[in-house]
Tab-separated table of C-alpha atoms in Angstrom:
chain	number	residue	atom	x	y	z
R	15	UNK	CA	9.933	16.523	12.457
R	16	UNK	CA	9.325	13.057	13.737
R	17	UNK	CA	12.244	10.277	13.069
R	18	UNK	CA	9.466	8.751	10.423
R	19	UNK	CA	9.205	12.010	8.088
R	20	UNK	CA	12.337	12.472	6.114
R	21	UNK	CA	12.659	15.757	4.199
R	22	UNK	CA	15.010	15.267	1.276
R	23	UNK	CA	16.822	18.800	0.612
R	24	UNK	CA	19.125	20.671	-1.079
R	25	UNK	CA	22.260	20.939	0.898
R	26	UNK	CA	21.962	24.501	2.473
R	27	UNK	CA	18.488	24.610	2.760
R	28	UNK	CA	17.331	25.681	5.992
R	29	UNK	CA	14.649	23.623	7.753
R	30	UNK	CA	10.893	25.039	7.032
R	31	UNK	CA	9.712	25.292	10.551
R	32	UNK	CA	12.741	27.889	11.221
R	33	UNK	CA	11.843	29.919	8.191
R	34	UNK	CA	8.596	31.138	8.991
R	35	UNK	CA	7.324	31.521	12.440
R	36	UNK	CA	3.544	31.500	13.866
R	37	UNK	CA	2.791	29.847	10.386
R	38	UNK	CA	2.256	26.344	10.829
R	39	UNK	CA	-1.633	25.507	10.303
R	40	UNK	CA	-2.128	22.293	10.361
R	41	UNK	CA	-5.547	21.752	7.481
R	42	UNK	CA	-8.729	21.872	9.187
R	43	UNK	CA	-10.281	19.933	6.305
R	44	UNK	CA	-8.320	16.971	3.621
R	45	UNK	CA	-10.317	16.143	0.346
R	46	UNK	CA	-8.706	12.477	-0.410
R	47	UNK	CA	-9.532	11.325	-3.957
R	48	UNK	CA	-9.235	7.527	-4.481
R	49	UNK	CA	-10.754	7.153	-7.790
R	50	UNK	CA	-9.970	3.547	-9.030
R	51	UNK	CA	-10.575	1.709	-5.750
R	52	UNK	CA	-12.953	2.597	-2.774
R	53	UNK	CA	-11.926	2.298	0.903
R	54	UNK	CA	-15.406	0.762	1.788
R	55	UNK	CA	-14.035	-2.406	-0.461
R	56	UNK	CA	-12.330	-5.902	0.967
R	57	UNK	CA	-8.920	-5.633	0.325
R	58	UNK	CA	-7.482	-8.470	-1.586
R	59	UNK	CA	-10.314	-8.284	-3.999
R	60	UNK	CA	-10.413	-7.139	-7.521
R	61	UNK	CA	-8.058	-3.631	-7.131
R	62	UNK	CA	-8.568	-3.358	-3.433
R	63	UNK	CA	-5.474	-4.151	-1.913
R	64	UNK	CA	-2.497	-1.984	0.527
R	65	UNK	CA	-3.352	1.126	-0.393
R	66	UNK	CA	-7.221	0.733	0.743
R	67	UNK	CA	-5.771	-0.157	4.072
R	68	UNK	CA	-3.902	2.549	3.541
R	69	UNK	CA	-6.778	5.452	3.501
R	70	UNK	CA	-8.612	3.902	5.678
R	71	UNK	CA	-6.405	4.031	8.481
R	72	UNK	CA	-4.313	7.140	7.702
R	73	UNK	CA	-7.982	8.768	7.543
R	74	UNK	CA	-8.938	7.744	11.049
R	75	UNK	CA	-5.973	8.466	12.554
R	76	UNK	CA	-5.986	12.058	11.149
R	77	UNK	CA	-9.333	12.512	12.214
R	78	UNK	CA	-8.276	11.814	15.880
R	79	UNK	CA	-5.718	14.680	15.309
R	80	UNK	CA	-8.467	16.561	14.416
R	81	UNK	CA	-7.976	17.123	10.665
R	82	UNK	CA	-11.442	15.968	8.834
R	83	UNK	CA	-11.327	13.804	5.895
R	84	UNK	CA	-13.811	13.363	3.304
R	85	UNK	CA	-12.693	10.699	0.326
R	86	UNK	CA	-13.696	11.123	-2.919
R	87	UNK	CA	-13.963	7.670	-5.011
R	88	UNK	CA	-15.706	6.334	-8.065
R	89	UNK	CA	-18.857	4.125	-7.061
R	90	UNK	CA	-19.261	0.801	-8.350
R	91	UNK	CA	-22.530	-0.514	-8.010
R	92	UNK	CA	-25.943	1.197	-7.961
R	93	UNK	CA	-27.846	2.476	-5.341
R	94	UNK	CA	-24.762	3.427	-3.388
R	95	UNK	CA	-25.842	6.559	-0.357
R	96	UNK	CA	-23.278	9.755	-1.743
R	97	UNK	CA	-22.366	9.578	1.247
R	98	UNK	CA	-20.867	7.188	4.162
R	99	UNK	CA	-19.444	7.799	7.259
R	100	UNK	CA	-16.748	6.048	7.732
R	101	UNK	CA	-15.479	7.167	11.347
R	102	UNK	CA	-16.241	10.311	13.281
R	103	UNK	CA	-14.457	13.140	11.040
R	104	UNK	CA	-14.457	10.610	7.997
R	105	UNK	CA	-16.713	10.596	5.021
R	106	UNK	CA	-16.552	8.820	1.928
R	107	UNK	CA	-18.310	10.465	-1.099
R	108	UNK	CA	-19.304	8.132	-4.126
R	109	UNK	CA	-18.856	9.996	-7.275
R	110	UNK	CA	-21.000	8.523	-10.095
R	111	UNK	CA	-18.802	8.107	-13.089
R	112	UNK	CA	-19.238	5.841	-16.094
R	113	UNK	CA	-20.616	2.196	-15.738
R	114	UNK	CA	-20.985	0.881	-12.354
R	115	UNK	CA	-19.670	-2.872	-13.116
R	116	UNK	CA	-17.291	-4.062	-15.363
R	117	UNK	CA	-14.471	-0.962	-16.067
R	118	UNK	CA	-10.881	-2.067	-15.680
R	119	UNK	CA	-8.663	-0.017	-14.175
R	120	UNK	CA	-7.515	0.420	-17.887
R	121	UNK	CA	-10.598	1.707	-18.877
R	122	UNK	CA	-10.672	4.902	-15.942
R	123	UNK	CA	-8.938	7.449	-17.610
R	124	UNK	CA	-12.016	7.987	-19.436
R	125	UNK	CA	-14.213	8.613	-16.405
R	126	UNK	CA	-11.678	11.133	-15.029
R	127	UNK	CA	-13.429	14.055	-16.325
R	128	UNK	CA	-16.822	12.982	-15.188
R	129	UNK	CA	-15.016	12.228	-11.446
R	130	UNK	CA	-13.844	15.462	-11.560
R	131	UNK	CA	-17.433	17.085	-12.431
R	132	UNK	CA	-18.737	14.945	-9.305
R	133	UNK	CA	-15.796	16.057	-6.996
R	134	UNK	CA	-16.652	19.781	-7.993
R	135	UNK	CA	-20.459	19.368	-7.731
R	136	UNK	CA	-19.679	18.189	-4.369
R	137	UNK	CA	-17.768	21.507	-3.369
R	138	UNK	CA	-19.765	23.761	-4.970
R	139	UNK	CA	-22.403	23.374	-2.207
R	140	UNK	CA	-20.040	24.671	0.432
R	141	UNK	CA	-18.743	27.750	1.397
R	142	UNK	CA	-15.574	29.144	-0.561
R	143	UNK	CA	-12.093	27.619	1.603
R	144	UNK	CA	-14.179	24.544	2.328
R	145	UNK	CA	-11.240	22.127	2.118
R	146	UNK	CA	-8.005	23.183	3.138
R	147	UNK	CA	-5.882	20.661	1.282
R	148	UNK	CA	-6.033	18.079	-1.267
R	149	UNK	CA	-4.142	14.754	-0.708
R	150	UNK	CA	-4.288	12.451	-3.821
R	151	UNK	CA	-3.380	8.565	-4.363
R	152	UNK	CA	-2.142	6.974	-7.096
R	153	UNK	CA	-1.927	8.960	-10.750
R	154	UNK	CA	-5.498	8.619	-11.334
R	155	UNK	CA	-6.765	10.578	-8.304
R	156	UNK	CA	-3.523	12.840	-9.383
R	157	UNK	CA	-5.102	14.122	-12.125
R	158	UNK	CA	-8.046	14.928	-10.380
R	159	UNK	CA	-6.536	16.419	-7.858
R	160	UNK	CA	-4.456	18.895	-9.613
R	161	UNK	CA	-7.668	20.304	-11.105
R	162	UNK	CA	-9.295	20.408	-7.606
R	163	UNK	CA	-6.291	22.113	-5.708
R	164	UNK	CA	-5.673	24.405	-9.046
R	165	UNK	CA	-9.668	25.464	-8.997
R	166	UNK	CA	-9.944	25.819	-5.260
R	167	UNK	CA	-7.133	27.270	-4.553
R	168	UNK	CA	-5.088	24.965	-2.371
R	169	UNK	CA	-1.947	22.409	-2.225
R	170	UNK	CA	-1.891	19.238	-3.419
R	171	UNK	CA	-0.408	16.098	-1.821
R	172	UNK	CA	0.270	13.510	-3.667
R	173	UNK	CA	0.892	9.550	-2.734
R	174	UNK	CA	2.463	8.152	-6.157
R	175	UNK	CA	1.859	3.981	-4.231
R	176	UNK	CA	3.110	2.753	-7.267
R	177	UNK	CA	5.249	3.983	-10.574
R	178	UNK	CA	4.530	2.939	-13.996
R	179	UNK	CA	8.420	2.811	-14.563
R	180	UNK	CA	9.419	1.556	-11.503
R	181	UNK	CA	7.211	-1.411	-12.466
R	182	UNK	CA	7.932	-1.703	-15.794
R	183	UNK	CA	11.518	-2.167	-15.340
R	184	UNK	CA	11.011	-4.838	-12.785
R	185	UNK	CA	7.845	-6.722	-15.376
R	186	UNK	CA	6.936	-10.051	-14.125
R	187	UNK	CA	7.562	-12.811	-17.333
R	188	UNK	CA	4.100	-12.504	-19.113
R	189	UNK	CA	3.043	-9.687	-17.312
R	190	UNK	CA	1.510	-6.063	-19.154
R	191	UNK	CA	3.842	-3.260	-19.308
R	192	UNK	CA	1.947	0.170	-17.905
R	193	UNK	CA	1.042	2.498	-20.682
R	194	UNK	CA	2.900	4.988	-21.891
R	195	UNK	CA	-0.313	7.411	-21.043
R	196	UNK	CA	0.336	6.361	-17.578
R	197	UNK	CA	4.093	7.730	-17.338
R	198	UNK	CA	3.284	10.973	-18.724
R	199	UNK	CA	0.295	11.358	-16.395
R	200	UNK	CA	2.704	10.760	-13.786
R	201	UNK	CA	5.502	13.119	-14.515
R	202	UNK	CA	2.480	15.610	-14.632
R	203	UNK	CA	1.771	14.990	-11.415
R	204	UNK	CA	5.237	15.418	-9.855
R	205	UNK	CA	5.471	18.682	-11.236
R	206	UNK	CA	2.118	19.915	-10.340
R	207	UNK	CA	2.038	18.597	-6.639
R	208	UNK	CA	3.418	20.621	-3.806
R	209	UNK	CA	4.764	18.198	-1.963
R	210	UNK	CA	4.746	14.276	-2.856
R	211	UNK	CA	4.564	11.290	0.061
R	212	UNK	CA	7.215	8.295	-0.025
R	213	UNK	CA	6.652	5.187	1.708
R	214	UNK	CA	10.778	5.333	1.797
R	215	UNK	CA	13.696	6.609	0.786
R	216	UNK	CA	14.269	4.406	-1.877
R	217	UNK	CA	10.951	5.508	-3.480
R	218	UNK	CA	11.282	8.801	-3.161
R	219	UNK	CA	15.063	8.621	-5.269
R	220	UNK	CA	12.928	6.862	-7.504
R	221	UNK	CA	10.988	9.805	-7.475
R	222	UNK	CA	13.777	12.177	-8.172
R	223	UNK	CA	15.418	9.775	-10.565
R	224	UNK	CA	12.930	8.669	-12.876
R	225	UNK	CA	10.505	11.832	-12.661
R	226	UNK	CA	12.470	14.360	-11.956
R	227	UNK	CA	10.881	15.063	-8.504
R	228	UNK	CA	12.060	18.426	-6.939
R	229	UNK	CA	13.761	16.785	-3.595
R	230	UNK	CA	12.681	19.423	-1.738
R	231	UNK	CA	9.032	18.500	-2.794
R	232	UNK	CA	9.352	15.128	-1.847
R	233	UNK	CA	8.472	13.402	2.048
R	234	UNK	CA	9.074	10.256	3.329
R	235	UNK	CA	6.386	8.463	5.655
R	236	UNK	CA	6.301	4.996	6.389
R	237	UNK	CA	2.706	3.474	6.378
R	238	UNK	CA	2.075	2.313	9.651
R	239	UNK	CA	-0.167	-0.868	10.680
R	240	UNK	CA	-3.015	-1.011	12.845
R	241	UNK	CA	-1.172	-2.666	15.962
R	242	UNK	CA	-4.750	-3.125	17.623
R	243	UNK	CA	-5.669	-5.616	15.108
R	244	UNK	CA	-2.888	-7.617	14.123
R	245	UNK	CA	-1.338	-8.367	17.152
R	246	UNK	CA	0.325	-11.686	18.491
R	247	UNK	CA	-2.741	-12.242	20.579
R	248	UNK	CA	-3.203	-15.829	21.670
R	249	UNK	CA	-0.536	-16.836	19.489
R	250	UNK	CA	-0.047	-19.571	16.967
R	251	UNK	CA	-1.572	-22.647	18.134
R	252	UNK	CA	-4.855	-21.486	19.078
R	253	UNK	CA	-4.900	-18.886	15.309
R	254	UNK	CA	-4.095	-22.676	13.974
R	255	UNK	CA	-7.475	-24.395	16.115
R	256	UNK	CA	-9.507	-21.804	14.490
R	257	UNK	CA	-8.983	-22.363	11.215
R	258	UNK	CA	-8.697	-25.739	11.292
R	259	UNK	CA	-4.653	-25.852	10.610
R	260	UNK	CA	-2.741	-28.721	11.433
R	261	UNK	CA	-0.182	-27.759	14.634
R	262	UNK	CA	2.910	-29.378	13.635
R	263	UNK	CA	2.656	-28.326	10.484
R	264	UNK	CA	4.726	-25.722	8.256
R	265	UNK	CA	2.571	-22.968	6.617
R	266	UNK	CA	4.053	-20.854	4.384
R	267	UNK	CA	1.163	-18.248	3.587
R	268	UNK	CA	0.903	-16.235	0.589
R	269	UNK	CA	-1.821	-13.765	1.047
R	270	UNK	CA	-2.526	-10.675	-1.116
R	271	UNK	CA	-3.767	-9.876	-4.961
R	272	UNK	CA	-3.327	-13.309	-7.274
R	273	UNK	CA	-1.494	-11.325	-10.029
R	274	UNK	CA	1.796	-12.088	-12.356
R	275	UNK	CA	2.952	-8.618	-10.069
R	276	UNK	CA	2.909	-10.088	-6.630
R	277	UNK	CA	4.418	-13.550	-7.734
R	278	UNK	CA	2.472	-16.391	-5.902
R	279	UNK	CA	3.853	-18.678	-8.731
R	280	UNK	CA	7.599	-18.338	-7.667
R	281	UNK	CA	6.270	-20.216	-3.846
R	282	UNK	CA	4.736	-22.892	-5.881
R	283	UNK	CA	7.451	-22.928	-7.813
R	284	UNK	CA	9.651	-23.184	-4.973
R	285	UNK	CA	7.538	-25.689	-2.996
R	286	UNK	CA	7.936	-27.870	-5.807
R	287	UNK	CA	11.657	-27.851	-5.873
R	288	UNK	CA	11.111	-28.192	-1.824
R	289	UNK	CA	9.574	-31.463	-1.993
R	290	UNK	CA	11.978	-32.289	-4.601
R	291	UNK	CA	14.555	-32.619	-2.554
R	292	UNK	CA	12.688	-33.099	0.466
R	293	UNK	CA	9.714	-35.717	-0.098
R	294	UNK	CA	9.474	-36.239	3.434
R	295	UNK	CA	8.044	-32.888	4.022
R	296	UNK	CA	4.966	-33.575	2.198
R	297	UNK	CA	2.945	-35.084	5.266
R	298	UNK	CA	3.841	-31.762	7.436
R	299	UNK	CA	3.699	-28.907	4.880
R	300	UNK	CA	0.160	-26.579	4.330
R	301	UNK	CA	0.684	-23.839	1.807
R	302	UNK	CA	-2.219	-21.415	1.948
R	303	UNK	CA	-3.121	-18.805	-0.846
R	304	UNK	CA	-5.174	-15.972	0.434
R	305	UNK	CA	-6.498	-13.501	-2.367
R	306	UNK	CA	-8.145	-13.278	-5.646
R	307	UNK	CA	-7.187	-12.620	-8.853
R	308	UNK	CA	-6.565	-8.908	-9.792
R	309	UNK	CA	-5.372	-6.357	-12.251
R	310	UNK	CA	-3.441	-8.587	-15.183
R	311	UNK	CA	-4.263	-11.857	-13.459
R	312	UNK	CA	-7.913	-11.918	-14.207
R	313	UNK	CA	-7.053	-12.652	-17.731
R	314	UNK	CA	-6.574	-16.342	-16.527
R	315	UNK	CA	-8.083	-16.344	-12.936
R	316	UNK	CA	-7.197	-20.000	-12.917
R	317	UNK	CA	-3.727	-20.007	-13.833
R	318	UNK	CA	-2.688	-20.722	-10.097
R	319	UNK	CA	-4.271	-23.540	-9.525
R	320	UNK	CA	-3.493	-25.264	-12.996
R	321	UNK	CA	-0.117	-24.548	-12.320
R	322	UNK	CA	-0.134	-26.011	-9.249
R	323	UNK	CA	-2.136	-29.244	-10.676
R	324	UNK	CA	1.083	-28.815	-13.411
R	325	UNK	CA	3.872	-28.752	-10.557
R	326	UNK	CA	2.705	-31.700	-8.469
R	327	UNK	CA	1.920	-29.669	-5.504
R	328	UNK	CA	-1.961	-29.125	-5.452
R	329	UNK	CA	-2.161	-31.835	-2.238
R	330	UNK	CA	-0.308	-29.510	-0.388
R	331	UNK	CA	-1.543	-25.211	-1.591
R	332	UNK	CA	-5.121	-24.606	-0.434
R	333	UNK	CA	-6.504	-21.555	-1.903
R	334	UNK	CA	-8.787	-19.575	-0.011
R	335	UNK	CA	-11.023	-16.163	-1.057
R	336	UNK	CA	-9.860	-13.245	0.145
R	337	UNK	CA	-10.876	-12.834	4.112
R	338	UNK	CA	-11.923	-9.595	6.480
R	339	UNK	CA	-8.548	-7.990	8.163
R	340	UNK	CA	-9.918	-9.543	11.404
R	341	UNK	CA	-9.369	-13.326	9.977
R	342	UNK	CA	-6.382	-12.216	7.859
R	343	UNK	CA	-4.861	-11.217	11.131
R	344	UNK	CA	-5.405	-15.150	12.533
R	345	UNK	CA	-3.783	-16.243	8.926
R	346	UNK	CA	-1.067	-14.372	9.989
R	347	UNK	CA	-0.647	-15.853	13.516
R	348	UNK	CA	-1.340	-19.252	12.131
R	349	UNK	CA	1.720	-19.161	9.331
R	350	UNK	CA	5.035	-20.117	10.247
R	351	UNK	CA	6.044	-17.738	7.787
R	352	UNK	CA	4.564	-15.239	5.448
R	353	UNK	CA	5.880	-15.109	1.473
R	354	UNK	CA	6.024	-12.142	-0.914
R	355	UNK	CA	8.801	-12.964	-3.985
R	356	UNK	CA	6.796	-9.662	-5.894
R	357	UNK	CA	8.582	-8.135	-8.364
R	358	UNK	CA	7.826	-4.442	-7.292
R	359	UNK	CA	5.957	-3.159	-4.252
R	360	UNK	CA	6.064	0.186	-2.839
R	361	UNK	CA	6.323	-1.007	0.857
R	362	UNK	CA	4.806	-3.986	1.220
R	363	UNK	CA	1.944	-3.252	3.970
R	364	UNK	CA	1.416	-7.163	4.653
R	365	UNK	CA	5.114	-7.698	5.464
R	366	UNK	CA	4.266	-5.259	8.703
R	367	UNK	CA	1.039	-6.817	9.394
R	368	UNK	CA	2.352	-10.407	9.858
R	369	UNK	CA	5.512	-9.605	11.544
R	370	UNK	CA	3.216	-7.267	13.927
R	371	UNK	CA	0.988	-10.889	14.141
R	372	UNK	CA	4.445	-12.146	15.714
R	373	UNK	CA	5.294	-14.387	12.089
R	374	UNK	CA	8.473	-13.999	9.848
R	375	UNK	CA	8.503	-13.021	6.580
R	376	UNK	CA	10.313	-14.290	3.396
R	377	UNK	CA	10.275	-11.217	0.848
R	378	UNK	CA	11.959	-10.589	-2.599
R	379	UNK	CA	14.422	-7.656	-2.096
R	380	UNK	CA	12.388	-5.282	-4.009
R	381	UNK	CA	10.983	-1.534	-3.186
R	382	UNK	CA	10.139	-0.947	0.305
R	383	UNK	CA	10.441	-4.369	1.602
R	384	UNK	CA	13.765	-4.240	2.852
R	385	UNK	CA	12.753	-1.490	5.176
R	386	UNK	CA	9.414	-3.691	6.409
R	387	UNK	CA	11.565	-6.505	6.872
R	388	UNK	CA	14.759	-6.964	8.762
R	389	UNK	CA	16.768	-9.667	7.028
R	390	UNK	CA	18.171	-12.414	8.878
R	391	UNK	CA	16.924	-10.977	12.453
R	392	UNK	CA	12.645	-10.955	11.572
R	393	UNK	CA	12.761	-12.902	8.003
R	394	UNK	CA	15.228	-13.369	5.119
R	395	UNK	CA	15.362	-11.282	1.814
R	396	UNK	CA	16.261	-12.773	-1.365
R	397	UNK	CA	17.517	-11.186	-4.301
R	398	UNK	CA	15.831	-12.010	-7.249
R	399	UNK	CA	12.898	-14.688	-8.327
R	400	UNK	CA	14.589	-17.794	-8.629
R	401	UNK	CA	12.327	-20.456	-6.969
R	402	UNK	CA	15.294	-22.674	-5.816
R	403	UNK	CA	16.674	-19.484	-3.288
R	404	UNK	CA	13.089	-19.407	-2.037
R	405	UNK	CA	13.049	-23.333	-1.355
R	406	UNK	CA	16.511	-23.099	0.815
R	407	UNK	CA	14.633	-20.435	2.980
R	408	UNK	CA	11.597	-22.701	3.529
R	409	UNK	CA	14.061	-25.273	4.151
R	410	UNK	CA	15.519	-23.578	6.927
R	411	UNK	CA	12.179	-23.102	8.670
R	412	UNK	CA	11.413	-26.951	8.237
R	413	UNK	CA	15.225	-28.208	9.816
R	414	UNK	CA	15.182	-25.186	12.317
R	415	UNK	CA	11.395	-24.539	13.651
R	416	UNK	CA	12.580	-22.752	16.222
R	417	UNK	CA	13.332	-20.080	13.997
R	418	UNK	CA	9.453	-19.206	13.438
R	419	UNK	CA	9.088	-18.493	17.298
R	420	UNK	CA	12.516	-16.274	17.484
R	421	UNK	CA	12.423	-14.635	14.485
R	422	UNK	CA	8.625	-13.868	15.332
R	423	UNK	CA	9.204	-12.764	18.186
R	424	UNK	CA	11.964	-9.838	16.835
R	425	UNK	CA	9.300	-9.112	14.252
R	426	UNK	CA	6.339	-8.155	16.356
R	427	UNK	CA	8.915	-5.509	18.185
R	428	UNK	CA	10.249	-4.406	14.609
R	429	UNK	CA	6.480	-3.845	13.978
R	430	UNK	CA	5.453	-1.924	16.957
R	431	UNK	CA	7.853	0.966	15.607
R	432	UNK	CA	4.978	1.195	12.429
R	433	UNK	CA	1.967	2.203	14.378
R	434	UNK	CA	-0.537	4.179	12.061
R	435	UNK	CA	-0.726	7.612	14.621
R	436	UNK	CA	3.100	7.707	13.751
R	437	UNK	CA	2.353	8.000	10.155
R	438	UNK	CA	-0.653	10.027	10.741
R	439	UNK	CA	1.766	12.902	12.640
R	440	UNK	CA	4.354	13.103	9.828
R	441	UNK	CA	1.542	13.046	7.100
R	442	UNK	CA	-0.078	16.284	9.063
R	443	UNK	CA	3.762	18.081	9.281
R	444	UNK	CA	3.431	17.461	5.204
R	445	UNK	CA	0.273	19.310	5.103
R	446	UNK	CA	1.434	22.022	7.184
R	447	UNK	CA	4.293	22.465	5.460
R	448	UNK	CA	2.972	22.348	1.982
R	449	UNK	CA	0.287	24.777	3.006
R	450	UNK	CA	2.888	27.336	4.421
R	451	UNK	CA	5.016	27.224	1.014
R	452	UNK	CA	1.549	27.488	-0.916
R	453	UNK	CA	0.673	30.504	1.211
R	454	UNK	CA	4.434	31.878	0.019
R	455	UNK	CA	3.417	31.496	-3.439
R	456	UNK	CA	-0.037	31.815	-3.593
R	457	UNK	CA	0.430	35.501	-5.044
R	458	UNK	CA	2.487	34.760	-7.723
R	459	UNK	CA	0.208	32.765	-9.059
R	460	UNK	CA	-2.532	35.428	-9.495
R	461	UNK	CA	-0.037	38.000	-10.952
């Protein structure tokens, strides 16, 4: 297998491919289910965020490799076509299930039986062995999809993206714990799925420790980033004319989801303690906040900007609505240096995108971020939340601005290695391979 796919085994274990010859079919056909957020939506909105980018782009990418994809997610307003194509081999299918506006992500485990009706109304007009494969993401979709593969006869894939108890041992202060319903829909789904996708190896242990995962069940794949788009392109200065950024100035961007979760408080927090110390810096510094409230946040969607009002730094943070991934990708070029303290992220998708835009990144050392980012040669890691660590980072950048070109220069290489027809490969060598152990067990399972 490609150096991106990581099998985790039993010592002993002899590689799959070895074990059974002339039976590696790759799926002709994926149903993806995406119930509780729609790849046709802007990321950075509501619960669009990484892991639309995500689907999207692992979709097309396996649809140049010639496996077809047709996603399965809940619509959300009226009047919606059933169906969208995407790409050439991609469809999107909008299953109509409860209200159209106005359901929380809370509120979706009710709908999962009438998602379910509309994913097998949708397959009962084809011919029997009409999808190959079913790849699910997120517990939601799992559920779904262990009905689907069960009823149709097929694997299922399964992309956890996040983990109830990953993320509620690592809870933001004020932030909801996940629901206990939510862990033991998850620990369903581990057990059910034939072979489960981690964005690294630190998530799949997690996997294996909190769940239980069978390590031979479980694949590693690093998400990849679409190197077409966020590129260093014209660089910096001109990224900066275009949006109307001051040149000498030092931006550090926070762009993604404004919730207690991804922490945009801790680089107020820290900007505050910057100017502190530094009052100087006031005149030079821009600290733009990309994204809208989401998930836990919308409780108070103003919270940010009161507490920056609070912390004597609303001169200097300029929130913006969330933007396209074409204008993201200039927000990116125009930072000196992108900012994620989150308390829990499964990889960290943005981290890639910026450093592939040629701009550092300053990251909590949580989940998959310390494989996006390589501390101290294409940004700095910090353990922990504490605003005044984040402060002597951005401190750093202000005394040393060299360090934006050199370390973005090591980033963009670090982030060629993440190109999305990588991931696409590996993900296809998971298929095959949980289709060839589902083949070895398929009679079993009818006695």
């Amino acid at each position: 297998m490609s150096q991106y796919v990581t099998r985790f085994r039993r010592s002993g274990a002899a590689p799959a491919r070895l074990r059974f010859p002339g039976a590696h079919r790759r799926p002709r056909r994926v149903a993806m289910l995406s119930v509780h957020t729609s790849p046709l939506h802007q990321p950075g909105t509501g619960d669009a965020g990484g892991m639309n980018v995500y689907i999207v782009e692992l979709a097309k990418r396996l649809a140049a490799i010639n496996i077809e994809v047709e996603i399965f997610t809940r619509a959300t307003t009226g009047g919606l076509p059933p169906e969208v194509e995407l790409a050439p081999g991609v469809l999107v299918r909008h299953v109509d299930a409860g209200p159209y506006e106005g359901l929380a992500k809370e509120e979706l485990p009710a709908q999962l039986c009438a998602f379910t009706h509309g994913v097998m109304q949708a397959w009962a007009g084809h011919r029997p062995g009409y999808y190959d494969l079913v790849h699910s993401h997120y517990w939601l979709s799992g559920h779904v999809g262990w009905l689907a593969a069960e009823r149709w006869g097929v694997p299922l894939v399964h992309a956890m993206h996040t983990m109830a108890k990953v993320k509620n041992a690592a809870l933001a202060e004020g932030d909801t714990p996940e629901p206990a319903a939510r862990v033991i829909g998850e620990t369903q789904i581990v057990r059910a799925a034939d072979r489960l996708v981690a964005n690294t190896s630190e998530e799949a242990d997690e996997l294996v420790r909190h769940y239980e995962a069978d390590p031979g069940k479980v694949a590693v794949v690093h998400p990849g980033v679409n190197l077409d788009r966020f590129k260093v392109g014209d660089g910096r200065a001109a990224a900066r004319a275009r949006l109307g950024l001051p040149q000498d100035a030092l931006i550090p961007l926070f762009a993604g989801r404004i919730q207690p979760l991804k922490a945009p408080d801790i680089l107020l927090k820290a900007v505050a303690v910057l100017l502190d110390e530094r009052p100087e810096l006031r005149s030079r510094l821009l600290v733009p906040v990309v994204g809208g409230p989401s998930g836990s946040g919308l409780a108070k969607p103003a919270a940010l900007q009161k507490l920056a009002a609070r912390l004597g730094v609303a001169d200097v943070v300029r929130f913006q609505p969330p933007v396209g991934q074409e204008q993201l990708a200039d927000w990116f070029r125009a930072a000196s240096v992108l900012v994620m303290p989150s308390y829990s992220e499964s990889f960290g998708l943005v981290a890639i995108e910026a450093q592939a835009a040629g701009t550092p990144v300053l990251a909590a050392s949580v989940g998959g971020l310390p494989v996006a980012v390589r501390d101290e040669t294409t940004g700095f890691l910090v353990d922990g939340h504490e605003p005044a660590r984040y402060a002597r980072v951005l401190r750093e950048f202000a005394d040393h601005p060299h360090l934006v070109d050199t370390m973005g220069a090591a980033a963009a290489r670090h982030a060629r290695s993440f190109g999305w027809d990588t991931s696409a490969s590996a993900t296809a060598d998971v298929y095959t391979a949980a289709m060839q152990e589902h083949r070895r067990h398929v009679p079993s399972h009818h006695g």
